[in-house]
Amino acid sequence: MNLFRIYRHFVVMYLKGKLAYHCALLFELIANTILIGVYFAGFMVIFHNFEGIAGWSANEVLFMFTTSWLSYSLSCFFFWSPMKDMGELVRTGKFDLYLTRPINPLLYMVLQQFQYTFIPRLAFSVGFWIYSMNQLEITWTAASIVFYALNMLSAFVIFSSITIFTGTISFWAIKSEEIVSLLTNNNYGLKNYTDYPLSIYSKGMQALLTFVIPYAFTGYYPVALLLGKNVACPVLSYAAPLIAFAFGTASCLFWKFGLKHYVSV
């Protein structure tokens, strides 16, 4: 509860600073809304010309990638900006300020900002997610609801862990913004490959998205099981919680290792 109050105060302070320039905040939200709207429009254009992809219908693919987008958007609310800015903080010495506060540096970085630019992405995702579920008429049971919720939580942890990994590299590489974008940016990064069924990619790309950068567990494998799709290795559909635990633990240890070896400018 104490952390919630701290976060609430930080959000108020953050938004007051942004509202000093009313038009800038408004235009930023409008620009992001248009960007995400165009993305979904492009998706509709693709499936207007094709009935399906690799045995997946338009609504099945829509349900799969909005499932992934929901977890991704929530993760970005907390971790995208802090990790994207890590290189700048280390390079300028501003990261020293986080080490003087009576709170964990990573937690402080997360609490002091609010990425409102992801609100349009989250809103579109929720809208199309509900639409796709209604079109598919999935029969939900207690077991499937628990399975889906657990995998959504696992996807959140996987996205957050990968973002923390890329940001932590700044302790050594300094200039890491492009590394963060390469792996986590949904417009042109590796994350973009999770918007469509994994089976349309080459074996090498499938292995990369499953065993190296496990984005396939944020949408494809769990949703494939719910929809009764055939996957090369069915047991992978149940592995998201284990992957999330492994990557979550590894990212925390890597962050602590980087923090221990941080040398101020």
CSV table of N, CA and C in Angstrom, one decimal, residues 82-248:
chain,number,residue,atom,x,y,z
A,82,PRO,N,12.2,3.6,-18.4
A,82,PRO,CA,13.4,3.5,-17.5
A,82,PRO,C,14.6,2.7,-18.2
A,83,MET,N,14.3,1.6,-18.9
A,83,MET,CA,15.3,0.9,-19.5
A,83,MET,C,15.9,1.5,-20.8
A,84,LYS,N,15.0,2.2,-21.5
A,84,LYS,CA,15.4,2.9,-22.7
A,84,LYS,C,16.3,4.1,-22.4
A,85,ASP,N,16.1,4.7,-21.2
A,85,ASP,CA,16.9,5.8,-20.8
A,85,ASP,C,18.1,5.5,-20.0
A,86,MET,N,18.3,4.2,-19.7
A,86,MET,CA,19.4,3.8,-18.9
A,86,MET,C,20.8,4.3,-19.4
A,87,GLY,N,21.0,4.1,-20.7
A,87,GLY,CA,22.3,4.6,-21.3
A,87,GLY,C,22.5,6.0,-21.0
A,88,GLU,N,21.5,6.9,-21.2
A,88,GLU,CA,21.7,8.3,-21.0
A,88,GLU,C,22.0,8.6,-19.5
A,89,LEU,N,21.3,7.9,-18.6
A,89,LEU,CA,21.5,8.1,-17.2
A,89,LEU,C,22.9,7.7,-16.8
A,90,VAL,N,23.4,6.6,-17.3
A,90,VAL,CA,24.8,6.2,-17.0
A,90,VAL,C,25.8,7.1,-17.6
A,91,ARG,N,25.6,7.5,-18.8
A,91,ARG,CA,26.5,8.3,-19.6
A,91,ARG,C,26.7,9.7,-18.9
A,92,THR,N,25.6,10.3,-18.4
A,92,THR,CA,25.6,11.7,-17.9
A,92,THR,C,25.9,11.7,-16.4
A,93,GLY,N,25.9,10.5,-15.8
A,93,GLY,CA,26.1,10.4,-14.3
A,93,GLY,C,24.8,10.6,-13.5
A,94,LYS,N,23.7,10.8,-14.2
A,94,LYS,CA,22.4,11.0,-13.4
A,94,LYS,C,21.9,9.8,-12.7
A,95,PHE,N,22.5,8.7,-13.1
A,95,PHE,CA,22.1,7.4,-12.4
A,95,PHE,C,22.5,7.5,-10.9
A,96,ASP,N,23.6,8.3,-10.6
A,96,ASP,CA,24.0,8.4,-9.2
A,96,ASP,C,22.9,8.9,-8.3
A,97,LEU,N,22.0,9.7,-8.8
A,97,LEU,CA,20.9,10.2,-8.0
A,97,LEU,C,20.0,9.1,-7.5
A,98,TYR,N,19.8,8.0,-8.3
A,98,TYR,CA,19.0,6.9,-7.9
A,98,TYR,C,19.6,6.1,-6.8
A,99,LEU,N,21.0,6.1,-6.7
A,99,LEU,CA,21.7,5.4,-5.7
A,99,LEU,C,21.7,6.1,-4.4
A,100,THR,N,21.3,7.3,-4.3
A,100,THR,CA,21.2,8.1,-3.1
A,100,THR,C,19.9,8.1,-2.4
A,101,ARG,N,18.9,7.5,-3.1
A,101,ARG,CA,17.5,7.4,-2.6
A,101,ARG,C,17.3,6.2,-1.7
A,102,PRO,N,16.5,6.3,-0.6
A,102,PRO,CA,16.3,5.2,0.3
A,102,PRO,C,15.3,4.1,-0.3
A,103,ILE,N,15.5,3.7,-1.5
A,103,ILE,CA,14.6,2.8,-2.2
A,103,ILE,C,15.4,2.1,-3.3
A,104,ASN,N,15.1,0.9,-3.6
A,104,ASN,CA,15.8,0.2,-4.7
A,104,ASN,C,15.8,1.0,-6.0
A,105,PRO,N,17.0,1.2,-6.6
A,105,PRO,CA,17.1,2.0,-7.8
A,105,PRO,C,16.1,1.7,-8.9
A,106,LEU,N,16.0,0.4,-9.2
A,106,LEU,CA,15.1,-0.1,-10.3
A,106,LEU,C,13.6,0.3,-9.9
A,107,LEU,N,13.3,0.0,-8.7
A,107,LEU,CA,11.9,0.3,-8.3
A,107,LEU,C,11.6,1.8,-8.3
A,108,TYR,N,12.6,2.6,-7.9
A,108,TYR,CA,12.5,4.1,-8.0
A,108,TYR,C,12.3,4.6,-9.4
A,109,MET,N,13.1,4.0,-10.3
A,109,MET,CA,13.0,4.4,-11.8
A,109,MET,C,11.6,4.1,-12.3
A,110,VAL,N,11.1,2.9,-11.9
A,110,VAL,CA,9.7,2.5,-12.4
A,110,VAL,C,8.6,3.4,-11.8
A,111,LEU,N,8.7,3.7,-10.5
A,111,LEU,CA,7.7,4.5,-9.8
A,111,LEU,C,7.6,6.0,-10.2
A,112,GLN,N,8.8,6.5,-10.7
A,112,GLN,CA,8.8,8.0,-10.9
A,112,GLN,C,8.3,8.4,-12.3
A,113,GLN,N,7.8,7.5,-13.1
A,113,GLN,CA,7.4,7.8,-14.4
A,113,GLN,C,6.1,7.1,-14.8
A,114,PHE,N,5.4,7.7,-15.7
A,114,PHE,CA,4.1,7.1,-16.2
A,114,PHE,C,4.0,7.2,-17.7
A,115,GLN,N,4.0,6.1,-18.4
A,115,GLN,CA,4.1,6.1,-19.8
A,115,GLN,C,2.7,6.2,-20.4
A,116,TYR,N,2.1,7.4,-20.3
A,116,TYR,CA,0.7,7.6,-20.9
A,116,TYR,C,0.6,7.4,-22.4
A,117,THR,N,1.8,7.4,-23.1
A,117,THR,CA,1.7,7.2,-24.5
A,117,THR,C,1.3,5.8,-24.9
A,118,PHE,N,1.3,4.9,-23.9
A,118,PHE,CA,0.9,3.5,-24.2
A,118,PHE,C,-0.6,3.3,-23.9
A,119,ILE,N,-1.3,4.3,-23.5
A,119,ILE,CA,-2.7,4.2,-23.3
A,119,ILE,C,-3.5,3.9,-24.6
A,120,PRO,N,-3.2,4.6,-25.7
A,120,PRO,CA,-3.9,4.2,-27.0
A,120,PRO,C,-3.6,2.8,-27.4
A,121,ARG,N,-2.4,2.3,-27.2
A,121,ARG,CA,-2.1,0.9,-27.5
A,121,ARG,C,-2.9,-0.1,-26.7
A,122,LEU,N,-3.0,0.2,-25.4
A,122,LEU,CA,-3.7,-0.6,-24.5
A,122,LEU,C,-5.2,-0.6,-24.8
A,123,ALA,N,-5.7,0.6,-25.1
A,123,ALA,CA,-7.2,0.8,-25.4
A,123,ALA,C,-7.5,0.0,-26.7
A,124,PHE,N,-6.7,0.1,-27.8
A,124,PHE,CA,-7.0,-0.6,-29.0
A,124,PHE,C,-6.9,-2.1,-28.7
A,125,SER,N,-5.9,-2.5,-28.0
A,125,SER,CA,-5.7,-4.0,-27.7
A,125,SER,C,-6.9,-4.6,-26.9
A,126,VAL,N,-7.4,-3.8,-25.9
A,126,VAL,CA,-8.6,-4.3,-25.2
A,126,VAL,C,-9.8,-4.4,-26.1
A,127,GLY,N,-10.0,-3.4,-26.9
A,127,GLY,CA,-11.1,-3.4,-27.8
A,127,GLY,C,-11.1,-4.5,-28.8
A,128,PHE,N,-10.0,-4.7,-29.5
A,128,PHE,CA,-9.9,-5.8,-30.5
A,128,PHE,C,-9.8,-7.2,-29.8
A,129,TRP,N,-9.3,-7.2,-28.6
A,129,TRP,CA,-9.3,-8.5,-27.8
A,129,TRP,C,-10.7,-8.9,-27.5
A,130,ILE,N,-11.5,-8.0,-27.0
A,130,ILE,CA,-12.9,-8.4,-26.7
A,130,ILE,C,-13.7,-8.8,-28.0
A,131,TYR,N,-13.4,-8.0,-29.1
A,131,TYR,CA,-14.1,-8.3,-30.4
A,131,TYR,C,-13.7,-9.7,-30.9
A,132,SER,N,-12.4,-10.0,-30.8
A,132,SER,CA,-12.0,-11.3,-31.3
A,132,SER,C,-12.5,-12.5,-30.5
A,133,MET,N,-12.6,-12.3,-29.2
A,133,MET,CA,-13.1,-13.3,-28.3
A,133,MET,C,-14.6,-13.6,-28.6
A,134,ASN,N,-15.4,-12.5,-28.9
A,134,ASN,CA,-16.8,-12.7,-29.2
A,134,ASN,C,-17.0,-13.4,-30.5
A,135,GLN,N,-16.1,-13.1,-31.5
A,135,GLN,CA,-16.2,-13.7,-32.8
A,135,GLN,C,-15.8,-15.2,-32.7
A,136,LEU,N,-14.9,-15.5,-31.9
A,136,LEU,CA,-14.5,-16.9,-31.8
A,136,LEU,C,-15.4,-17.8,-30.9
A,137,GLU,N,-16.1,-17.1,-30.0
A,137,GLU,CA,-17.0,-17.8,-29.1
A,137,GLU,C,-16.3,-18.9,-28.4
A,138,ILE,N,-15.2,-18.6,-27.7
A,138,ILE,CA,-14.5,-19.6,-26.9
A,138,ILE,C,-15.3,-20.0,-25.7
A,139,THR,N,-15.4,-21.3,-25.5
A,139,THR,CA,-16.0,-21.8,-24.3
A,139,THR,C,-15.0,-21.8,-23.1
A,140,TRP,N,-15.3,-20.8,-22.2
A,140,TRP,CA,-14.4,-20.7,-21.1
A,140,TRP,C,-14.8,-21.6,-19.9
A,141,THR,N,-13.9,-22.3,-19.4
A,141,THR,CA,-14.1,-23.1,-18.1
A,141,THR,C,-13.2,-22.5,-17.1
A,142,ALA,N,-13.4,-23.0,-15.8
A,142,ALA,CA,-12.5,-22.5,-14.7
A,142,ALA,C,-11.0,-22.8,-15.0
A,143,ALA,N,-10.8,-24.0,-15.6
A,143,ALA,CA,-9.4,-24.4,-15.9
A,143,ALA,C,-8.8,-23.5,-17.0
A,144,SER,N,-9.6,-23.2,-18.0
A,144,SER,CA,-9.0,-22.5,-19.1
A,144,SER,C,-8.8,-21.0,-18.7
A,145,ILE,N,-9.7,-20.5,-17.8
A,145,ILE,CA,-9.6,-19.1,-17.4
A,145,ILE,C,-8.3,-19.0,-16.5
A,146,VAL,N,-8.1,-19.9,-15.6
A,146,VAL,CA,-6.8,-19.9,-14.8
A,146,VAL,C,-5.6,-20.1,-15.7
A,147,PHE,N,-5.7,-21.0,-16.7
A,147,PHE,CA,-4.6,-21.2,-17.6
A,147,PHE,C,-4.3,-19.9,-18.4
A,148,TYR,N,-5.3,-19.2,-18.9
A,148,TYR,CA,-5.1,-18.0,-19.7
A,148,TYR,C,-4.6,-16.9,-18.8
A,149,ALA,N,-5.1,-16.7,-17.6
A,149,ALA,CA,-4.7,-15.6,-16.7
A,149,ALA,C,-3.2,-15.8,-16.3
A,150,LEU,N,-2.9,-17.1,-16.0
A,150,LEU,CA,-1.5,-17.4,-15.6
A,150,LEU,C,-0.5,-17.1,-16.8
A,151,ASN,N,-0.9,-17.4,-18.0
A,151,ASN,CA,-0.1,-17.1,-19.1
A,151,ASN,C,0.0,-15.6,-19.4
A,152,MET,N,-1.0,-14.9,-19.2
A,152,MET,CA,-1.0,-13.4,-19.3
A,152,MET,C,0.0,-12.8,-18.4
A,153,LEU,N,0.0,-13.3,-17.1
A,153,LEU,CA,0.9,-12.9,-16.1
A,153,LEU,C,2.4,-13.3,-16.5
A,154,SER,N,2.5,-14.5,-17.0
A,154,SER,CA,3.8,-14.9,-17.5
A,154,SER,C,4.3,-14.1,-18.6
A,155,ALA,N,3.5,-13.7,-19.5
A,155,ALA,CA,3.9,-12.9,-20.7
A,155,ALA,C,4.3,-11.5,-20.2
A,156,PHE,N,3.6,-11.0,-19.2
A,156,PHE,CA,4.1,-9.7,-18.6
A,156,PHE,C,5.5,-9.8,-18.0
A,157,VAL,N,5.7,-10.9,-17.3
A,157,VAL,CA,7.1,-11.1,-16.7
A,157,VAL,C,8.1,-11.3,-17.8
A,158,ILE,N,7.8,-12.0,-18.9
A,158,ILE,CA,8.8,-12.3,-19.9
A,158,ILE,C,9.1,-10.9,-20.6
A,159,PHE,N,8.1,-10.2,-21.0
A,159,PHE,CA,8.4,-8.9,-21.6
A,159,PHE,C,9.2,-8.0,-20.7
A,160,SER,N,8.8,-7.9,-19.4
A,160,SER,CA,9.6,-7.0,-18.5
A,160,SER,C,11.0,-7.5,-18.3
A,161,SER,N,11.2,-8.8,-18.2
A,161,SER,CA,12.5,-9.4,-18.0
A,161,SER,C,13.5,-9.1,-19.2
A,162,ILE,N,12.9,-9.2,-20.4
A,162,ILE,CA,13.7,-8.9,-21.6
A,162,ILE,C,14.1,-7.4,-21.7
A,163,THR,N,13.2,-6.6,-21.3
A,163,THR,CA,13.4,-5.1,-21.3
A,163,THR,C,14.5,-4.8,-20.2
A,164,ILE,N,14.4,-5.4,-19.1
A,164,ILE,CA,15.4,-5.2,-18.0
A,164,ILE,C,16.8,-5.7,-18.5
A,165,PHE,N,16.8,-6.8,-19.1
A,165,PHE,CA,18.1,-7.4,-19.7
A,165,PHE,C,18.7,-6.3,-20.6
A,166,THR,N,18.0,-5.8,-21.5
A,166,THR,CA,18.5,-4.9,-22.5
A,166,THR,C,19.0,-3.6,-21.9
A,167,GLY,N,18.2,-3.1,-20.9
A,167,GLY,CA,18.6,-1.9,-20.2
A,167,GLY,C,19.8,-2.0,-19.3
A,168,THR,N,20.0,-3.2,-18.7
A,168,THR,CA,21.1,-3.5,-17.9
A,168,THR,C,22.4,-3.5,-18.6
A,169,ILE,N,22.4,-3.8,-19.9
A,169,ILE,CA,23.6,-3.8,-20.8
A,169,ILE,C,24.2,-2.4,-20.7
A,170,SER,N,23.5,-1.3,-20.4
A,170,SER,CA,24.0,0.0,-20.4
A,170,SER,C,25.1,0.2,-19.4
A,171,PHE,N,25.2,-0.6,-18.4
A,171,PHE,CA,26.2,-0.5,-17.4
A,171,PHE,C,27.6,-0.8,-18.0
A,172,TRP,N,27.6,-1.5,-19.2
A,172,TRP,CA,28.9,-1.7,-19.9
A,172,TRP,C,28.9,-1.1,-21.2
A,173,ALA,N,27.8,-1.1,-22.0
A,173,ALA,CA,27.8,-0.6,-23.4
A,173,ALA,C,27.5,0.9,-23.4
A,174,ILE,N,27.0,1.5,-22.3
A,174,ILE,CA,26.6,2.9,-22.3
A,174,ILE,C,25.5,3.2,-23.2
A,175,LYS,N,25.7,3.1,-24.5
A,175,LYS,CA,24.8,3.5,-25.5
A,175,LYS,C,23.9,2.2,-25.9
A,176,SER,N,22.8,2.1,-25.2
A,176,SER,CA,22.0,0.8,-25.4
A,176,SER,C,20.6,1.1,-25.9
A,177,GLU,N,20.2,2.3,-26.2
A,177,GLU,CA,18.9,2.6,-26.7
A,177,GLU,C,18.5,1.7,-27.9
A,178,GLU,N,19.4,1.6,-28.8
A,178,GLU,CA,19.1,0.8,-30.0
A,178,GLU,C,18.9,-0.7,-29.7
A,179,ILE,N,19.7,-1.2,-28.7
A,179,ILE,CA,19.6,-2.6,-28.3
A,179,ILE,C,18.2,-2.8,-27.7
A,180,VAL,N,17.7,-1.9,-26.9
A,180,VAL,CA,16.4,-2.0,-26.3
A,180,VAL,C,15.3,-2.0,-27.4
A,181,SER,N,15.5,-1.1,-28.3
A,181,SER,CA,14.5,-1.0,-29.4
A,181,SER,C,14.5,-2.2,-30.3
A,182,LEU,N,15.7,-2.7,-30.6
A,182,LEU,CA,15.9,-3.9,-31.5
A,182,LEU,C,15.1,-5.1,-30.9
A,183,LEU,N,15.1,-5.3,-29.6
A,183,LEU,CA,14.4,-6.4,-29.0
A,183,LEU,C,13.0,-6.2,-28.6
A,184,THR,N,12.7,-4.9,-28.2
A,184,THR,CA,11.4,-4.7,-27.6
A,184,THR,C,10.5,-3.8,-28.3
A,185,ASN,N,10.9,-3.0,-29.3
A,185,ASN,CA,10.1,-2.1,-30.0
A,185,ASN,C,9.1,-2.8,-30.9
A,186,ASN,N,7.8,-2.5,-30.8
A,186,ASN,CA,6.8,-3.3,-31.6
A,186,ASN,C,6.7,-2.8,-33.0
A,187,ASN,N,7.3,-1.7,-33.3
A,187,ASN,CA,7.1,-1.2,-34.7
A,187,ASN,C,8.2,-1.8,-35.6
A,188,TYR,N,9.4,-2.0,-35.1
A,188,TYR,CA,10.4,-2.5,-36.0
A,188,TYR,C,11.4,-3.5,-35.3
A,189,GLY,N,11.1,-3.8,-34.1
A,189,GLY,CA,12.0,-4.7,-33.3
A,189,GLY,C,11.6,-6.2,-33.4
A,190,LEU,N,12.3,-7.0,-32.8
A,190,LEU,CA,12.0,-8.4,-32.8
A,190,LEU,C,10.6,-8.8,-32.2
A,191,LYS,N,10.1,-7.9,-31.4
A,191,LYS,CA,8.8,-8.1,-30.8
A,191,LYS,C,7.7,-8.2,-31.9
A,192,ASN,N,8.0,-7.5,-33.0
A,192,ASN,CA,7.0,-7.5,-34.1
A,192,ASN,C,6.7,-8.8,-34.7
A,193,TYR,N,7.6,-9.8,-34.5
A,193,TYR,CA,7.4,-11.1,-35.0
A,193,TYR,C,6.4,-11.9,-34.3
A,194,THR,N,6.0,-11.5,-33.1
A,194,THR,CA,5.0,-12.2,-32.3
A,194,THR,C,3.6,-11.9,-32.7
A,195,ASP,N,3.4,-11.0,-33.7
A,195,ASP,CA,2.0,-10.6,-34.0
A,195,ASP,C,1.3,-11.7,-34.9
A,196,TYR,N,2.1,-12.6,-35.4
A,196,TYR,CA,1.5,-13.6,-36.4
A,196,TYR,C,2.0,-15.0,-35.9
A,197,PRO,N,1.3,-16.0,-36.4
A,197,PRO,CA,1.6,-17.4,-35.9
A,197,PRO,C,3.1,-17.8,-36.2
A,198,LEU,N,3.7,-18.4,-35.2
A,198,LEU,CA,5.1,-18.7,-35.3
A,198,LEU,C,5.4,-19.7,-36.5
A,199,SER,N,4.4,-20.5,-36.9
A,199,SER,CA,4.6,-21.4,-37.9
A,199,SER,C,4.9,-20.9,-39.3
A,200,ILE,N,4.7,-19.5,-39.5
A,200,ILE,CA,4.9,-18.9,-40.8
A,200,ILE,C,6.4,-18.6,-41.0
A,201,TYR,N,7.2,-18.7,-39.9
A,201,TYR,CA,8.6,-18.3,-40.0
A,201,TYR,C,9.5,-19.5,-40.2
A,202,SER,N,10.7,-19.3,-40.6
A,202,SER,CA,11.7,-20.4,-40.8
A,202,SER,C,12.0,-21.1,-39.5
A,203,LYS,N,12.6,-22.3,-39.6
A,203,LYS,CA,12.9,-23.0,-38.4
A,203,LYS,C,13.9,-22.3,-37.5
A,204,GLY,N,14.8,-21.6,-38.1
A,204,GLY,CA,15.8,-20.8,-37.3
A,204,GLY,C,15.1,-19.7,-36.5
A,205,MET,N,14.1,-19.0,-37.1
A,205,MET,CA,13.4,-17.9,-36.4
A,205,MET,C,12.5,-18.5,-35.4
A,206,GLN,N,11.9,-19.6,-35.6
A,206,GLN,CA,11.1,-20.3,-34.6
A,206,GLN,C,11.9,-20.6,-33.4
A,207,ALA,N,13.1,-21.1,-33.6
A,207,ALA,CA,14.0,-21.5,-32.5
A,207,ALA,C,14.4,-20.3,-31.7
A,208,LEU,N,14.7,-19.2,-32.4
A,208,LEU,CA,15.1,-17.9,-31.8
A,208,LEU,C,14.0,-17.4,-30.9
A,209,LEU,N,12.8,-17.4,-31.4
A,209,LEU,CA,11.6,-16.8,-30.6
A,209,LEU,C,11.1,-17.8,-29.6
A,210,THR,N,11.6,-19.0,-29.5
A,210,THR,CA,11.2,-20.0,-28.5
A,210,THR,C,12.3,-20.2,-27.5
A,211,PHE,N,13.5,-20.4,-27.9
A,211,PHE,CA,14.6,-20.8,-26.9
A,211,PHE,C,15.6,-19.7,-26.6
A,212,VAL,N,15.6,-18.6,-27.4
A,212,VAL,CA,16.6,-17.6,-27.1
A,212,VAL,C,15.9,-16.3,-26.6
A,213,ILE,N,15.1,-15.7,-27.4
A,213,ILE,CA,14.2,-14.6,-27.0
A,213,ILE,C,12.8,-15.1,-27.0
A,214,PRO,N,12.3,-15.6,-25.8
A,214,PRO,CA,11.1,-16.4,-25.8
A,214,PRO,C,9.7,-15.7,-26.0
A,215,TYR,N,9.7,-14.9,-27.0
A,215,TYR,CA,8.4,-14.1,-27.3
A,215,TYR,C,7.3,-15.1,-27.7
A,216,ALA,N,7.6,-16.2,-28.2
A,216,ALA,CA,6.5,-17.2,-28.6
A,216,ALA,C,5.6,-17.6,-27.4
A,217,PHE,N,6.1,-17.5,-26.2
A,217,PHE,CA,5.3,-17.9,-25.1
A,217,PHE,C,4.4,-16.8,-24.6
A,218,THR,N,4.5,-15.6,-25.2
A,218,THR,CA,3.6,-14.5,-24.8
A,218,THR,C,2.3,-14.5,-25.5
A,219,GLY,N,2.1,-15.3,-26.4
A,219,GLY,CA,0.9,-15.4,-27.2
A,219,GLY,C,0.6,-16.6,-28.0
A,220,TYR,N,1.6,-17.0,-28.8
A,220,TYR,CA,1.4,-18.1,-29.7
A,220,TYR,C,1.1,-19.4,-29.1
A,221,TYR,N,2.0,-19.9,-28.2
A,221,TYR,CA,1.8,-21.3,-27.6
A,221,TYR,C,0.6,-21.4,-26.7
A,222,PRO,N,0.4,-20.5,-25.8
A,222,PRO,CA,-0.9,-20.6,-25.0
A,222,PRO,C,-2.1,-20.5,-25.8
A,223,VAL,N,-2.2,-19.5,-26.7
A,223,VAL,CA,-3.4,-19.4,-27.5
A,223,VAL,C,-3.6,-20.5,-28.5
A,224,ALA,N,-2.5,-21.1,-29.0
A,224,ALA,CA,-2.7,-22.3,-29.9
A,224,ALA,C,-3.3,-23.4,-29.1
A,225,LEU,N,-3.0,-23.6,-27.8
A,225,LEU,CA,-3.6,-24.6,-27.0
A,225,LEU,C,-5.1,-24.4,-26.8
A,226,LEU,N,-5.4,-23.1,-26.5
A,226,LEU,CA,-6.8,-22.7,-26.3
A,226,LEU,C,-7.7,-22.9,-27.5
A,227,LEU,N,-7.1,-22.7,-28.7
A,227,LEU,CA,-7.8,-22.8,-29.9
A,227,LEU,C,-7.7,-24.2,-30.6
A,228,GLY,N,-7.0,-25.1,-29.9
A,228,GLY,CA,-6.9,-26.4,-30.5
A,228,GLY,C,-6.0,-26.5,-31.7
A,229,LYS,N,-5.0,-25.6,-31.8
A,229,LYS,CA,-4.1,-25.7,-32.9
A,229,LYS,C,-3.0,-26.7,-32.7
A,230,ASN,N,-2.5,-27.2,-33.8
A,230,ASN,CA,-1.4,-28.2,-33.7
A,230,ASN,C,0.0,-27.4,-33.6
A,231,VAL,N,0.8,-27.7,-32.7
A,231,VAL,CA,2.1,-27.1,-32.6
A,231,VAL,C,3.2,-28.2,-32.6
A,232,ALA,N,4.4,-27.9,-33.0
A,232,ALA,CA,5.4,-28.9,-33.2
A,232,ALA,C,5.7,-29.7,-31.9
A,233,CYS,N,5.7,-29.0,-30.8
A,233,CYS,CA,5.9,-29.6,-29.5
A,233,CYS,C,4.8,-29.2,-28.5
A,234,PRO,N,3.8,-29.9,-28.3
A,234,PRO,CA,2.6,-29.5,-27.5
A,234,PRO,C,3.0,-29.1,-26.1
A,235,VAL,N,4.0,-29.7,-25.5
A,235,VAL,CA,4.4,-29.4,-24.1
A,235,VAL,C,4.8,-28.0,-23.9
A,236,LEU,N,5.2,-27.3,-25.0
A,236,LEU,CA,5.7,-25.9,-24.9
A,236,LEU,C,4.5,-25.0,-24.6
A,237,SER,N,3.3,-25.4,-24.9
A,237,SER,CA,2.1,-24.6,-24.6
A,237,SER,C,1.9,-24.4,-23.1
A,238,TYR,N,2.5,-25.3,-22.3
A,238,TYR,CA,2.4,-25.2,-20.8
A,238,TYR,C,3.6,-24.6,-20.2
A,239,ALA,N,4.6,-24.2,-21.0
A,239,ALA,CA,5.9,-23.8,-20.4
A,239,ALA,C,6.0,-22.4,-20.0
A,240,ALA,N,5.1,-21.5,-20.4
A,240,ALA,CA,5.2,-20.1,-20.2
A,240,ALA,C,5.5,-19.7,-18.7
A,241,PRO,N,4.8,-20.3,-17.7
A,241,PRO,CA,5.2,-19.9,-16.3
A,241,PRO,C,6.6,-20.3,-16.0
A,242,LEU,N,7.1,-21.4,-16.4
A,242,LEU,CA,8.5,-21.8,-16.1
A,242,LEU,C,9.5,-20.8,-16.8
A,243,ILE,N,9.2,-20.5,-18.1
A,243,ILE,CA,10.0,-19.5,-18.8
A,243,ILE,C,10.0,-18.2,-18.1
A,244,ALA,N,8.9,-17.7,-17.7
A,244,ALA,CA,8.8,-16.5,-17.0
A,244,ALA,C,9.6,-16.5,-15.7
A,245,PHE,N,9.5,-17.6,-14.9
A,245,PHE,CA,10.2,-17.6,-13.7
A,245,PHE,C,11.7,-17.6,-13.9
A,246,ALA,N,12.2,-18.4,-14.9
A,246,ALA,CA,13.6,-18.4,-15.3
A,246,ALA,C,14.1,-17.1,-15.7
A,247,PHE,N,13.4,-16.4,-16.6
A,247,PHE,CA,13.8,-15.1,-17.2
A,247,PHE,C,13.7,-14.0,-16.1
A,248,GLY,N,12.6,-14.1,-15.3
A,248,GLY,CA,12.5,-13.1,-14.3
A,248,GLY,C,13.6,-13.1,-13.3
